[in-house]
Amino acid sequence: MSPASFRPAFWMAVMLFSLPWLPVESRAHVGSPHIIFEGRAGDYPVRVIIRQPEVVPGLAEIHVRALGAVPERVTALPMHSVAGRKGAPRPDVATLVEGETHLFQAQLWFMTRGAYGVEVTTEGPLGGGSVMVPVNSMAYGRKEMPLWLLTITLSLLTLLGLGVVGITRAGFREASLPPDAPATPSLQRRGLIGASLGAVLVAGAIYGGNLWREVEDNQHKSRVLYRPFAHEVALAESDPPELTFKLTDSRASARHNTLLPDHGKLVHLFLVSDTSPPAFAHLHPKGFDRLAFKSTIPPLPGGNYRVFTDLVHEGGATQLLTNRLVLPSDVPVSPPSDPEDSWLASRPVGERTSELGEGMTMQLEVVPGASVSEGVSLRASVRNPEGGAVTLEPYLRMLGHAVVMKEDGGRFAHLHPAGTLNMAAARRMADRSGPPGAAEASDAVCGDLSVLPPEQALAMGREGVVSFPFVFPEMGNYWIWVQVRVKGVIRTGLFRHKA
Amino acid sequence: MPGGELWVALVALVPDIWGCVQNTSAIASSLDSLSSGQTPRAAESPADALRWLKPVTALIVLGGALITFGIIWDISWHATIGRDTFWTAAHIMIYAGGATAGCLAGWLAICATFLHRESFRHISVQLWGARAPMGAWVTIWGAAAMLTSAPLDDWWHNAYGLDVKILSPPHALLAAGMYGVVTGGYLLASARRNRLAAAGASSEGSTLAVLANGIQLALSSILLTELSFPNFQHSSTFVLASAAMYPGFLVAAARHSPCKWAATKMSLVYMGVICVMVWILPLFPGEPKLAPIYNPRTTMAPPAFPHLMFIPALAIDLLFLALRNRSGWKSAVVAIPMAAVLFLALFVTVQWHFSAFLISPAADNHFFAGHGRFFSYMGDLSNAGRFFRLQDRAITPEVIGWACLIAGASAAVGYATGGSLRRILR
């Protein structure tokens, strides 16, 4: 095969090889990739940050920072929601990060899709104990091949292809030639036949390999890649008008996908307008059918809204569903269908101070963690007009709730003082894998004020301060809403933060 | 035991290996003489220069053996422990085998192209101006393919997750590379055996060729691991895949080897390789480190007991013995269909009953490692005594018909390959 004749074949091979490997847009998941818990693991206060794997099977990175005394030993044990503790390996011992005295790290493989719980256990002079942090093992996207790797791979594959052609040519031409056999034109013909067969083999390998890659990619998209449940968010023509949320996905009927209440509510639905500053609502639609829920529409300005819905399933998996809705501008005011519903139509936005009404203000302080990867603490304090502390009352069993959304809607998180971990999922995992009473203990660790005596719950809010640990997943501008209950009324502060 | 034969053969090669080392230092001193302007020593004879081709060929075959044992070990690692990194012992064994074979084959190319061009002229083929024995080129290609697959595999894991099955596109490239290394060793051994046969030493060199061929079959059988567990052997998938894979190997071995019972010996090597791992791996402790664990193993998982390949192999050897006086198309039109039918009839019948034994409690011992002993940590032991895929993949007359056609095609490829292998001299 002469150099001139193989040039077109070379570039065709390059093209055929390149096309399937060029960057493909992967499906976006707007939820935070980090699960954060801040609280006590037994006798030791800790902040646990788990970076969920993005592929399945995949590796989760776990960091545990001791916020006070340092335990002697920290372990992490992954438990699948179905196999439970019985199907779990020995716990991994977390090691101290080099140069650190308070920060431990571990890596855990999650081999199948579904809900997992990572039991973080501390042992030391103060005693010990554990906390169950629920983690979703889902393939949220597919990583693209970097250009440099694509270039190197294509070059090597081209060489291999040329090698096949050359070897088959040489083999047909000379491999069975006895010693001293003369060189004849028939040898060259045999060599060309061999080269042609080699080229057919290479072309077949390219075609077959590409086809196989497509099949694997399609299987990955249809069977492995996370597909959020199909659902509808619409306005019902009723009097008064209502917002309906329906799960239309066939998977929603499965027993392990039955919805679990999360701090008392089956559905947490958030509306965020496209305006700047955005209007906001935190609603709890009521079920009127097994998979359908409805809520009255709060007095928000008309326009386009992003809809974010938090769900927890019986199996322990959590979902954040996204949708869009157009609200009319002339919705009559009607009582909320749930007394815990809250909204914020509009308010001037500051980076650090938000008016709450009746002269009260909320100040937000973004306290950086020990390192960038360990995130921040969003510390909100509520003050009366005189500057004194305002007692915070339990709202949805917590001292406060926060919602963080990237300005373009690409990231969204609903968080609590204990972090981003889902309390209902943590309870489910603890109930399945722990001793009797583990579920209630999990609620307490996750900051559920309903397990405390009312006086103790109120005492926790006396200083008027609530803090939320968070890791900003990407650089950019974020809206932050902090919701508290003061004197029986839900107040929402709105802030803008550049991460 | 075939493994023992390999060790005896290698020990016998030690004097040749020492000769190789001495020749190499002589080459170096000759080059030094040339560069210093001194008169070089008289060039050694072709026989001297090629004397160490035999130990190098044996070491390349050993490299292929390391790859095969390493792959079986790696599968066991994933089935037992689950978690691994690039630098596990099994991975090191695989890449050491490939690197050793690749480097040795590259050395042959250097010798044939530069250092002993005249000596190698009659036993090498030309590729892009360089020369090397045919098997050496195939080995070099195989080693390069193995290396190329590594970054591709790493990206595939990052994009699609860690593999939970043996075959993925990057693994297929790795498999092609490993197969190239093993086949290259086999070609080197076959070419050497054919040259010796042409020179009158009819059976010399056959042992190494049979060993290489058996290792090649063992490596190929690993590709069908996920279709060939005893619990799957009453399904059509197993029959069709086996019909596509094995007749070609047996027919090629029976046709091309000048030694008797070549297919039988090759199949015994294949069984020996797998049996060694069946018996050795469970001697080592291992526990799962990944959740969910449905089968809490305490020892390394062995592979499933190999197929009783020597039975259809013996029949095919007898067939070719009976046809030894025929040649050309008269031999082919009889040999190919008869070999296909013999293989299917014997293999399916034998494995049908043997697999039933292997999944029964009677096989629950160290020797046979049956009744679920080969299940991974994710396997459900309550299914150890059941056959799977019986409803949707039953063996019907239609399946047997297709299997006959596929086995015939495989036998035809083996027949043609065997004929080519008989003629290879370089």
PDB file of N, CA, C and O in Angstrom, chain A residues 21 55-57 83 87 89-90 92 109 111 116 142 144-145 160 162 164 166-167 170-171 173-178 180 212 216-217 220, chain B residues 83 122 124-128 131 134 137 141 148 151-152 155 158-162 164-165 168 172 287-288 290-293 423 425-426:
ATOM      1  N   TRP A  21     -16.435  10.068  19.633  1.00  0.00           N
ATOM      2  CA  TRP A  21     -15.785  10.379  20.898  1.00  0.00           C
ATOM      3  C   TRP A  21     -15.799  11.861  21.200  1.00  0.00           C
ATOM      4  O   TRP A  21     -15.370  12.281  22.252  1.00  0.00           O
ATOM      5  N   VAL A  55     -20.828   8.504  38.568  1.00  0.00           N
ATOM      6  CA  VAL A  55     -21.088   7.349  37.730  1.00  0.00           C
ATOM      7  C   VAL A  55     -21.366   6.161  38.643  1.00  0.00           C
ATOM      8  O   VAL A  55     -21.077   6.204  39.837  1.00  0.00           O
ATOM      9  N   VAL A  56     -21.934   5.116  38.078  1.00  0.00           N
ATOM     10  CA  VAL A  56     -22.203   3.916  38.853  1.00  0.00           C
ATOM     11  C   VAL A  56     -21.674   2.713  38.065  1.00  0.00           C
ATOM     12  O   VAL A  56     -22.067   2.541  36.899  1.00  0.00           O
ATOM     13  N   PRO A  57     -20.820   1.860  38.653  1.00  0.00           N
ATOM     14  CA  PRO A  57     -20.179   2.000  39.960  1.00  0.00           C
ATOM     15  C   PRO A  57     -19.200   3.185  40.006  1.00  0.00           C
ATOM     16  O   PRO A  57     -18.544   3.467  39.007  1.00  0.00           O
ATOM     17  N   ALA A  83     -29.553  -4.368  50.832  1.00  0.00           N
ATOM     18  CA  ALA A  83     -28.708  -5.357  51.504  1.00  0.00           C
ATOM     19  C   ALA A  83     -28.493  -5.014  52.968  1.00  0.00           C
ATOM     20  O   ALA A  83     -28.259  -5.899  53.791  1.00  0.00           O
ATOM     21  N   GLY A  87     -25.302  -6.921  54.432  1.00  0.00           N
ATOM     22  CA  GLY A  87     -24.599  -6.965  53.148  1.00  0.00           C
ATOM     23  C   GLY A  87     -23.511  -5.928  53.032  1.00  0.00           C
ATOM     24  O   GLY A  87     -23.118  -5.572  51.918  1.00  0.00           O
ATOM     25  N   PRO A  89     -19.573  -4.464  53.858  1.00  0.00           N
ATOM     26  CA  PRO A  89     -18.228  -4.958  54.162  1.00  0.00           C
ATOM     27  C   PRO A  89     -17.762  -4.419  55.508  1.00  0.00           C
ATOM     28  O   PRO A  89     -18.522  -3.734  56.197  1.00  0.00           O
ATOM     29  N   ARG A  90     -16.520  -4.691  55.860  1.00  0.00           N
ATOM     30  CA  ARG A  90     -15.963  -4.089  57.077  1.00  0.00           C
ATOM     31  C   ARG A  90     -15.814  -2.595  56.854  1.00  0.00           C
ATOM     32  O   ARG A  90     -15.526  -2.155  55.736  1.00  0.00           O
ATOM     33  N   ASP A  92     -14.355   1.050  56.482  1.00  0.00           N
ATOM     34  CA  ASP A  92     -13.058   1.604  56.098  1.00  0.00           C
ATOM     35  C   ASP A  92     -12.602   2.575  57.173  1.00  0.00           C
ATOM     36  O   ASP A  92     -13.380   3.379  57.657  1.00  0.00           O
ATOM     37  N   TRP A 109     -16.460   2.792  47.412  1.00  0.00           N
ATOM     38  CA  TRP A 109     -17.075   2.460  46.134  1.00  0.00           C
ATOM     39  C   TRP A 109     -18.559   2.184  46.339  1.00  0.00           C
ATOM     40  O   TRP A 109     -18.956   1.454  47.242  1.00  0.00           O
ATOM     41  N   MET A 111     -21.371   0.343  44.257  1.00  0.00           N
ATOM     42  CA  MET A 111     -21.337  -0.537  43.103  1.00  0.00           C
ATOM     43  C   MET A 111     -22.637  -0.599  42.321  1.00  0.00           C
ATOM     44  O   MET A 111     -22.657  -0.993  41.163  1.00  0.00           O
ATOM     45  N   TYR A 116     -28.005   4.555  49.333  1.00  0.00           N
ATOM     46  CA  TYR A 116     -27.008   4.039  50.259  1.00  0.00           C
ATOM     47  C   TYR A 116     -27.044   4.884  51.527  1.00  0.00           C
ATOM     48  O   TYR A 116     -27.557   6.006  51.528  1.00  0.00           O
ATOM     49  N   ARG A 142     -22.436  11.930  32.065  1.00  0.00           N
ATOM     50  CA  ARG A 142     -21.351  11.184  31.429  1.00  0.00           C
ATOM     51  C   ARG A 142     -20.234  12.164  31.120  1.00  0.00           C
ATOM     52  O   ARG A 142     -20.481  13.193  30.495  1.00  0.00           O
ATOM     53  N   GLU A 144     -17.007  13.767  29.444  1.00  0.00           N
ATOM     54  CA  GLU A 144     -16.496  13.809  28.072  1.00  0.00           C
ATOM     55  C   GLU A 144     -15.020  13.452  28.062  1.00  0.00           C
ATOM     56  O   GLU A 144     -14.324  13.614  29.046  1.00  0.00           O
ATOM     57  N   MET A 145     -14.571  12.980  26.916  1.00  0.00           N
ATOM     58  CA  MET A 145     -13.144  12.655  26.783  1.00  0.00           C
ATOM     59  C   MET A 145     -12.381  13.950  26.517  1.00  0.00           C
ATOM     60  O   MET A 145     -12.734  14.674  25.585  1.00  0.00           O
ATOM     61  N   LEU A 160      -2.083   1.340  15.372  1.00  0.00           N
ATOM     62  CA  LEU A 160      -2.451  -0.070  15.485  1.00  0.00           C
ATOM     63  C   LEU A 160      -3.128  -0.544  14.210  1.00  0.00           C
ATOM     64  O   LEU A 160      -2.867  -1.660  13.743  1.00  0.00           O
ATOM     65  N   LEU A 162      -2.743   0.646  11.190  1.00  0.00           N
ATOM     66  CA  LEU A 162      -1.723   0.513  10.150  1.00  0.00           C
ATOM     67  C   LEU A 162      -0.871  -0.724  10.405  1.00  0.00           C
ATOM     68  O   LEU A 162      -0.431  -1.405   9.469  1.00  0.00           O
ATOM     69  N   VAL A 164      -1.877  -3.545  11.702  1.00  0.00           N
ATOM     70  CA  VAL A 164      -2.620  -4.728  11.246  1.00  0.00           C
ATOM     71  C   VAL A 164      -2.460  -4.900   9.734  1.00  0.00           C
ATOM     72  O   VAL A 164      -2.186  -6.004   9.240  1.00  0.00           O
ATOM     73  N   GLY A 166      -0.096  -3.712   7.794  1.00  0.00           N
ATOM     74  CA  GLY A 166       1.278  -4.050   7.457  1.00  0.00           C
ATOM     75  C   GLY A 166       1.623  -5.489   7.788  1.00  0.00           C
ATOM     76  O   GLY A 166       2.284  -6.186   7.003  1.00  0.00           O
ATOM     77  N   ILE A 167       1.151  -5.955   8.935  1.00  0.00           N
ATOM     78  CA  ILE A 167       1.488  -7.317   9.354  1.00  0.00           C
ATOM     79  C   ILE A 167       0.814  -8.336   8.451  1.00  0.00           C
ATOM     80  O   ILE A 167       1.440  -9.338   8.048  1.00  0.00           O
ATOM     81  N   ALA A 170       2.725  -8.383   5.216  1.00  0.00           N
ATOM     82  CA  ALA A 170       4.001  -9.085   5.333  1.00  0.00           C
ATOM     83  C   ALA A 170       3.781 -10.580   5.479  1.00  0.00           C
ATOM     84  O   ALA A 170       4.514 -11.397   4.906  1.00  0.00           O
ATOM     85  N   GLY A 171       2.767 -10.953   6.243  1.00  0.00           N
ATOM     86  CA  GLY A 171       2.517 -12.367   6.463  1.00  0.00           C
ATOM     87  C   GLY A 171       2.123 -13.090   5.187  1.00  0.00           C
ATOM     88  O   GLY A 171       2.668 -14.154   4.867  1.00  0.00           O
ATOM     89  N   ARG A 173       2.764 -12.178   2.238  1.00  0.00           N
ATOM     90  CA  ARG A 173       3.828 -12.105   1.219  1.00  0.00           C
ATOM     91  C   ARG A 173       4.964 -13.053   1.518  1.00  0.00           C
ATOM     92  O   ARG A 173       5.503 -13.717   0.626  1.00  0.00           O
ATOM     93  N   GLU A 174       5.392 -13.121   2.805  1.00  0.00           N
ATOM     94  CA  GLU A 174       6.664 -13.788   3.090  1.00  0.00           C
ATOM     95  C   GLU A 174       6.617 -14.900   4.126  1.00  0.00           C
ATOM     96  O   GLU A 174       7.584 -15.639   4.246  1.00  0.00           O
ATOM     97  N   ALA A 175       5.535 -14.978   4.941  1.00  0.00           N
ATOM     98  CA  ALA A 175       5.605 -15.848   6.114  1.00  0.00           C
ATOM     99  C   ALA A 175       5.841 -17.310   5.762  1.00  0.00           C
ATOM    100  O   ALA A 175       6.465 -18.050   6.518  1.00  0.00           O
ATOM    101  N   SER A 176       5.339 -17.770   4.603  1.00  0.00           N
ATOM    102  CA  SER A 176       5.512 -19.176   4.271  1.00  0.00           C
ATOM    103  C   SER A 176       6.604 -19.367   3.211  1.00  0.00           C
ATOM    104  O   SER A 176       6.726 -20.438   2.611  1.00  0.00           O
ATOM    105  N   LEU A 177       7.394 -18.348   2.999  1.00  0.00           N
ATOM    106  CA  LEU A 177       8.430 -18.399   1.977  1.00  0.00           C
ATOM    107  C   LEU A 177       9.611 -19.217   2.478  1.00  0.00           C
ATOM    108  O   LEU A 177      10.168 -18.931   3.547  1.00  0.00           O
ATOM    109  N   PRO A 178      10.061 -20.230   1.720  1.00  0.00           N
ATOM    110  CA  PRO A 178      11.243 -20.987   2.173  1.00  0.00           C
ATOM    111  C   PRO A 178      12.501 -20.122   2.022  1.00  0.00           C
ATOM    112  O   PRO A 178      12.465 -19.091   1.335  1.00  0.00           O
ATOM    113  N   ASP A 180      15.889 -18.667   0.622  1.00  0.00           N
ATOM    114  CA  ASP A 180      16.420 -18.488  -0.730  1.00  0.00           C
ATOM    115  C   ASP A 180      15.352 -18.490  -1.811  1.00  0.00           C
ATOM    116  O   ASP A 180      15.668 -18.646  -2.989  1.00  0.00           O
ATOM    117  N   TRP A 212     -20.622  -0.834  18.793  1.00  0.00           N
ATOM    118  CA  TRP A 212     -20.656  -1.333  20.165  1.00  0.00           C
ATOM    119  C   TRP A 212     -20.677  -0.167  21.150  1.00  0.00           C
ATOM    120  O   TRP A 212     -21.437  -0.155  22.114  1.00  0.00           O
ATOM    121  N   GLU A 216     -23.503   0.613  23.919  1.00  0.00           N
ATOM    122  CA  GLU A 216     -23.198   0.793  25.340  1.00  0.00           C
ATOM    123  C   GLU A 216     -23.672   2.164  25.810  1.00  0.00           C
ATOM    124  O   GLU A 216     -24.223   2.306  26.908  1.00  0.00           O
ATOM    125  N   ASP A 217     -23.451   3.182  24.985  1.00  0.00           N
ATOM    126  CA  ASP A 217     -23.849   4.532  25.356  1.00  0.00           C
ATOM    127  C   ASP A 217     -25.364   4.621  25.483  1.00  0.00           C
ATOM    128  O   ASP A 217     -25.895   5.233  26.415  1.00  0.00           O
ATOM    129  N   HIS A 220     -26.449   2.866  28.513  1.00  0.00           N
ATOM    130  CA  HIS A 220     -26.126   3.693  29.675  1.00  0.00           C
ATOM    131  C   HIS A 220     -27.191   4.777  29.859  1.00  0.00           C
ATOM    132  O   HIS A 220     -27.662   5.020  30.973  1.00  0.00           O
TER     133      HIS A 220
ATOM    134  N   ARG B  83     -12.955  -4.297  45.117  1.00  0.00           N
ATOM    135  CA  ARG B  83     -12.240  -3.032  44.987  1.00  0.00           C
ATOM    136  C   ARG B  83     -10.813  -3.294  44.514  1.00  0.00           C
ATOM    137  O   ARG B  83     -10.152  -4.191  45.013  1.00  0.00           O
ATOM    138  N   HIS B 122      16.247 -15.227   6.453  1.00  0.00           N
ATOM    139  CA  HIS B 122      15.409 -16.325   5.966  1.00  0.00           C
ATOM    140  C   HIS B 122      14.327 -16.731   6.950  1.00  0.00           C
ATOM    141  O   HIS B 122      13.551 -17.645   6.651  1.00  0.00           O
ATOM    142  N   SER B 124      12.565 -14.164   8.716  1.00  0.00           N
ATOM    143  CA  SER B 124      11.867 -12.940   9.119  1.00  0.00           C
ATOM    144  C   SER B 124      11.085 -12.388   7.932  1.00  0.00           C
ATOM    145  O   SER B 124      11.326 -12.754   6.771  1.00  0.00           O
ATOM    146  N   VAL B 125      10.138 -11.522   8.234  1.00  0.00           N
ATOM    147  CA  VAL B 125       9.359 -10.826   7.210  1.00  0.00           C
ATOM    148  C   VAL B 125       9.591  -9.329   7.371  1.00  0.00           C
ATOM    149  O   VAL B 125       9.936  -8.862   8.454  1.00  0.00           O
ATOM    150  N   GLN B 126       9.361  -8.611   6.276  1.00  0.00           N
ATOM    151  CA  GLN B 126       9.682  -7.182   6.290  1.00  0.00           C
ATOM    152  C   GLN B 126       8.421  -6.364   6.546  1.00  0.00           C
ATOM    153  O   GLN B 126       7.376  -6.587   5.944  1.00  0.00           O
ATOM    154  N   LEU B 127       8.557  -5.404   7.444  1.00  0.00           N
ATOM    155  CA  LEU B 127       7.459  -4.494   7.736  1.00  0.00           C
ATOM    156  C   LEU B 127       8.030  -3.089   7.787  1.00  0.00           C
ATOM    157  O   LEU B 127       8.797  -2.758   8.691  1.00  0.00           O
ATOM    158  N   TRP B 128       7.648  -2.259   6.809  1.00  0.00           N
ATOM    159  CA  TRP B 128       8.086  -0.861   6.778  1.00  0.00           C
ATOM    160  C   TRP B 128       9.609  -0.727   6.902  1.00  0.00           C
ATOM    161  O   TRP B 128      10.119   0.122   7.617  1.00  0.00           O
ATOM    162  N   ARG B 131      12.738  -5.732   9.917  1.00  0.00           N
ATOM    163  CA  ARG B 131      12.514  -7.171   9.760  1.00  0.00           C
ATOM    164  C   ARG B 131      12.353  -7.810  11.133  1.00  0.00           C
ATOM    165  O   ARG B 131      12.961  -7.368  12.126  1.00  0.00           O
ATOM    166  N   MET B 134       7.487 -13.265  11.914  1.00  0.00           N
ATOM    167  CA  MET B 134       6.068 -12.899  11.877  1.00  0.00           C
ATOM    168  C   MET B 134       5.477 -12.844  13.267  1.00  0.00           C
ATOM    169  O   MET B 134       4.760 -11.901  13.634  1.00  0.00           O
ATOM    170  N   TRP B 137       6.298  -9.676  15.194  1.00  0.00           N
ATOM    171  CA  TRP B 137       5.487  -8.493  14.842  1.00  0.00           C
ATOM    172  C   TRP B 137       4.120  -8.549  15.520  1.00  0.00           C
ATOM    173  O   TRP B 137       3.612  -7.544  16.030  1.00  0.00           O
ATOM    174  N   TRP B 141       2.664  -5.887  18.204  1.00  0.00           N
ATOM    175  CA  TRP B 141       1.357  -5.241  18.022  1.00  0.00           C
ATOM    176  C   TRP B 141       0.487  -5.470  19.252  1.00  0.00           C
ATOM    177  O   TRP B 141      -0.192  -4.549  19.735  1.00  0.00           O
ATOM    178  N   THR B 148      -2.264   0.768  24.670  1.00  0.00           N
ATOM    179  CA  THR B 148      -3.217   1.767  24.164  1.00  0.00           C
ATOM    180  C   THR B 148      -4.538   1.689  24.909  1.00  0.00           C
ATOM    181  O   THR B 148      -5.210   2.707  25.127  1.00  0.00           O
ATOM    182  N   PRO B 151      -5.272   4.045  28.820  1.00  0.00           N
ATOM    183  CA  PRO B 151      -5.927   5.345  29.014  1.00  0.00           C
ATOM    184  C   PRO B 151      -7.384   5.342  28.561  1.00  0.00           C
ATOM    185  O   PRO B 151      -8.236   6.018  29.149  1.00  0.00           O
ATOM    186  N   LEU B 152      -7.679   4.538  27.535  1.00  0.00           N
ATOM    187  CA  LEU B 152      -9.064   4.451  27.056  1.00  0.00           C
ATOM    188  C   LEU B 152      -9.954   3.837  28.129  1.00  0.00           C
ATOM    189  O   LEU B 152     -11.082   4.289  28.387  1.00  0.00           O
ATOM    190  N   TRP B 155     -10.651   6.332  30.931  1.00  0.00           N
ATOM    191  CA  TRP B 155     -11.702   7.302  30.606  1.00  0.00           C
ATOM    192  C   TRP B 155     -13.076   6.637  30.629  1.00  0.00           C
ATOM    193  O   TRP B 155     -14.061   7.207  31.094  1.00  0.00           O
ATOM    194  N   ASN B 158     -14.404   6.493  34.013  1.00  0.00           N
ATOM    195  CA  ASN B 158     -14.837   7.808  34.503  1.00  0.00           C
ATOM    196  C   ASN B 158     -16.149   8.239  33.873  1.00  0.00           C
ATOM    197  O   ASN B 158     -16.914   8.986  34.467  1.00  0.00           O
ATOM    198  N   ALA B 159     -16.371   7.762  32.626  1.00  0.00           N
ATOM    199  CA  ALA B 159     -17.583   8.193  31.920  1.00  0.00           C
ATOM    200  C   ALA B 159     -18.778   7.303  32.235  1.00  0.00           C
ATOM    201  O   ALA B 159     -19.888   7.791  32.438  1.00  0.00           O
ATOM    202  N   TYR B 160     -18.551   6.006  32.260  1.00  0.00           N
ATOM    203  CA  TYR B 160     -19.663   5.069  32.388  1.00  0.00           C
ATOM    204  C   TYR B 160     -19.646   4.287  33.686  1.00  0.00           C
ATOM    205  O   TYR B 160     -20.517   3.460  33.909  1.00  0.00           O
ATOM    206  N   GLY B 161     -18.693   4.522  34.530  1.00  0.00           N
ATOM    207  CA  GLY B 161     -18.600   3.759  35.765  1.00  0.00           C
ATOM    208  C   GLY B 161     -17.683   2.557  35.596  1.00  0.00           C
ATOM    209  O   GLY B 161     -17.401   2.124  34.482  1.00  0.00           O
ATOM    210  N   LEU B 162     -17.262   2.049  36.738  1.00  0.00           N
ATOM    211  CA  LEU B 162     -16.387   0.886  36.723  1.00  0.00           C
ATOM    212  C   LEU B 162     -17.128  -0.285  36.088  1.00  0.00           C
ATOM    213  O   LEU B 162     -18.308  -0.451  36.297  1.00  0.00           O
ATOM    214  N   VAL B 164     -18.787  -3.683  35.322  1.00  0.00           N
ATOM    215  CA  VAL B 164     -19.291  -4.813  36.098  1.00  0.00           C
ATOM    216  C   VAL B 164     -19.390  -6.046  35.212  1.00  0.00           C
ATOM    217  O   VAL B 164     -19.902  -7.063  35.612  1.00  0.00           O
ATOM    218  N   LYS B 165     -18.936  -5.919  33.973  1.00  0.00           N
ATOM    219  CA  LYS B 165     -18.862  -7.091  33.115  1.00  0.00           C
ATOM    220  C   LYS B 165     -17.482  -7.097  32.471  1.00  0.00           C
ATOM    221  O   LYS B 165     -16.789  -6.094  32.457  1.00  0.00           O
ATOM    222  N   SER B 168     -16.045  -4.773  27.523  1.00  0.00           N
ATOM    223  CA  SER B 168     -16.438  -3.421  27.152  1.00  0.00           C
ATOM    224  C   SER B 168     -15.513  -3.072  25.986  1.00  0.00           C
ATOM    225  O   SER B 168     -14.524  -3.775  25.766  1.00  0.00           O
ATOM    226  N   ALA B 172     -12.143  -4.908  25.126  1.00  0.00           N
ATOM    227  CA  ALA B 172     -12.000  -5.673  23.889  1.00  0.00           C
ATOM    228  C   ALA B 172     -10.661  -5.354  23.230  1.00  0.00           C
ATOM    229  O   ALA B 172      -9.993  -6.250  22.694  1.00  0.00           O
ATOM    230  N   GLU B 287     -11.807 -11.166  51.265  1.00  0.00           N
ATOM    231  CA  GLU B 287     -13.155 -10.803  51.694  1.00  0.00           C
ATOM    232  C   GLU B 287     -13.634  -9.595  50.908  1.00  0.00           C
ATOM    233  O   GLU B 287     -12.829  -8.742  50.499  1.00  0.00           O
ATOM    234  N   PRO B 288     -14.934  -9.501  50.697  1.00  0.00           N
ATOM    235  CA  PRO B 288     -15.459  -8.390  49.893  1.00  0.00           C
ATOM    236  C   PRO B 288     -15.270  -7.058  50.596  1.00  0.00           C
ATOM    237  O   PRO B 288     -15.430  -6.946  51.813  1.00  0.00           O
ATOM    238  N   LEU B 290     -16.752  -4.258  49.033  1.00  0.00           N
ATOM    239  CA  LEU B 290     -17.729  -3.387  48.394  1.00  0.00           C
ATOM    240  C   LEU B 290     -19.122  -3.860  48.763  1.00  0.00           C
ATOM    241  O   LEU B 290     -19.377  -5.059  48.811  1.00  0.00           O
ATOM    242  N   ALA B 291     -20.025  -2.887  48.984  1.00  0.00           N
ATOM    243  CA  ALA B 291     -21.421  -3.232  49.240  1.00  0.00           C
ATOM    244  C   ALA B 291     -22.187  -3.128  47.913  1.00  0.00           C
ATOM    245  O   ALA B 291     -21.813  -2.327  47.065  1.00  0.00           O
ATOM    246  N   PRO B 292     -23.256  -3.864  47.688  1.00  0.00           N
ATOM    247  CA  PRO B 292     -23.895  -4.805  48.614  1.00  0.00           C
ATOM    248  C   PRO B 292     -23.272  -6.192  48.522  1.00  0.00           C
ATOM    249  O   PRO B 292     -22.917  -6.654  47.457  1.00  0.00           O
ATOM    250  N   ILE B 293     -23.175  -6.846  49.654  1.00  0.00           N
ATOM    251  CA  ILE B 293     -22.595  -8.188  49.720  1.00  0.00           C
ATOM    252  C   ILE B 293     -23.729  -9.166  49.978  1.00  0.00           C
ATOM    253  O   ILE B 293     -24.368  -9.128  51.025  1.00  0.00           O
ATOM    254  N   ARG B 423       2.361 -24.114   6.961  1.00  0.00           N
ATOM    255  CA  ARG B 423       3.306 -23.591   5.967  1.00  0.00           C
ATOM    256  C   ARG B 423       4.171 -22.464   6.521  1.00  0.00           C
ATOM    257  O   ARG B 423       5.128 -22.049   5.910  1.00  0.00           O
ATOM    258  N   LEU B 425       6.939 -20.388   7.989  1.00  0.00           N
ATOM    259  CA  LEU B 425       8.346 -20.689   8.217  1.00  0.00           C
ATOM    260  C   LEU B 425       9.117 -19.498   8.774  1.00  0.00           C
ATOM    261  O   LEU B 425      10.265 -19.625   9.180  1.00  0.00           O
ATOM    262  N   ARG B 426       8.488 -18.348   8.758  1.00  0.00           N
ATOM    263  CA  ARG B 426       9.212 -17.130   9.178  1.00  0.00           C
ATOM    264  C   ARG B 426       8.493 -16.423  10.317  1.00  0.00           C
ATOM    265  O   ARG B 426       7.320 -16.568  10.483  1.00  0.00           O
TER     266      ARG B 426
END
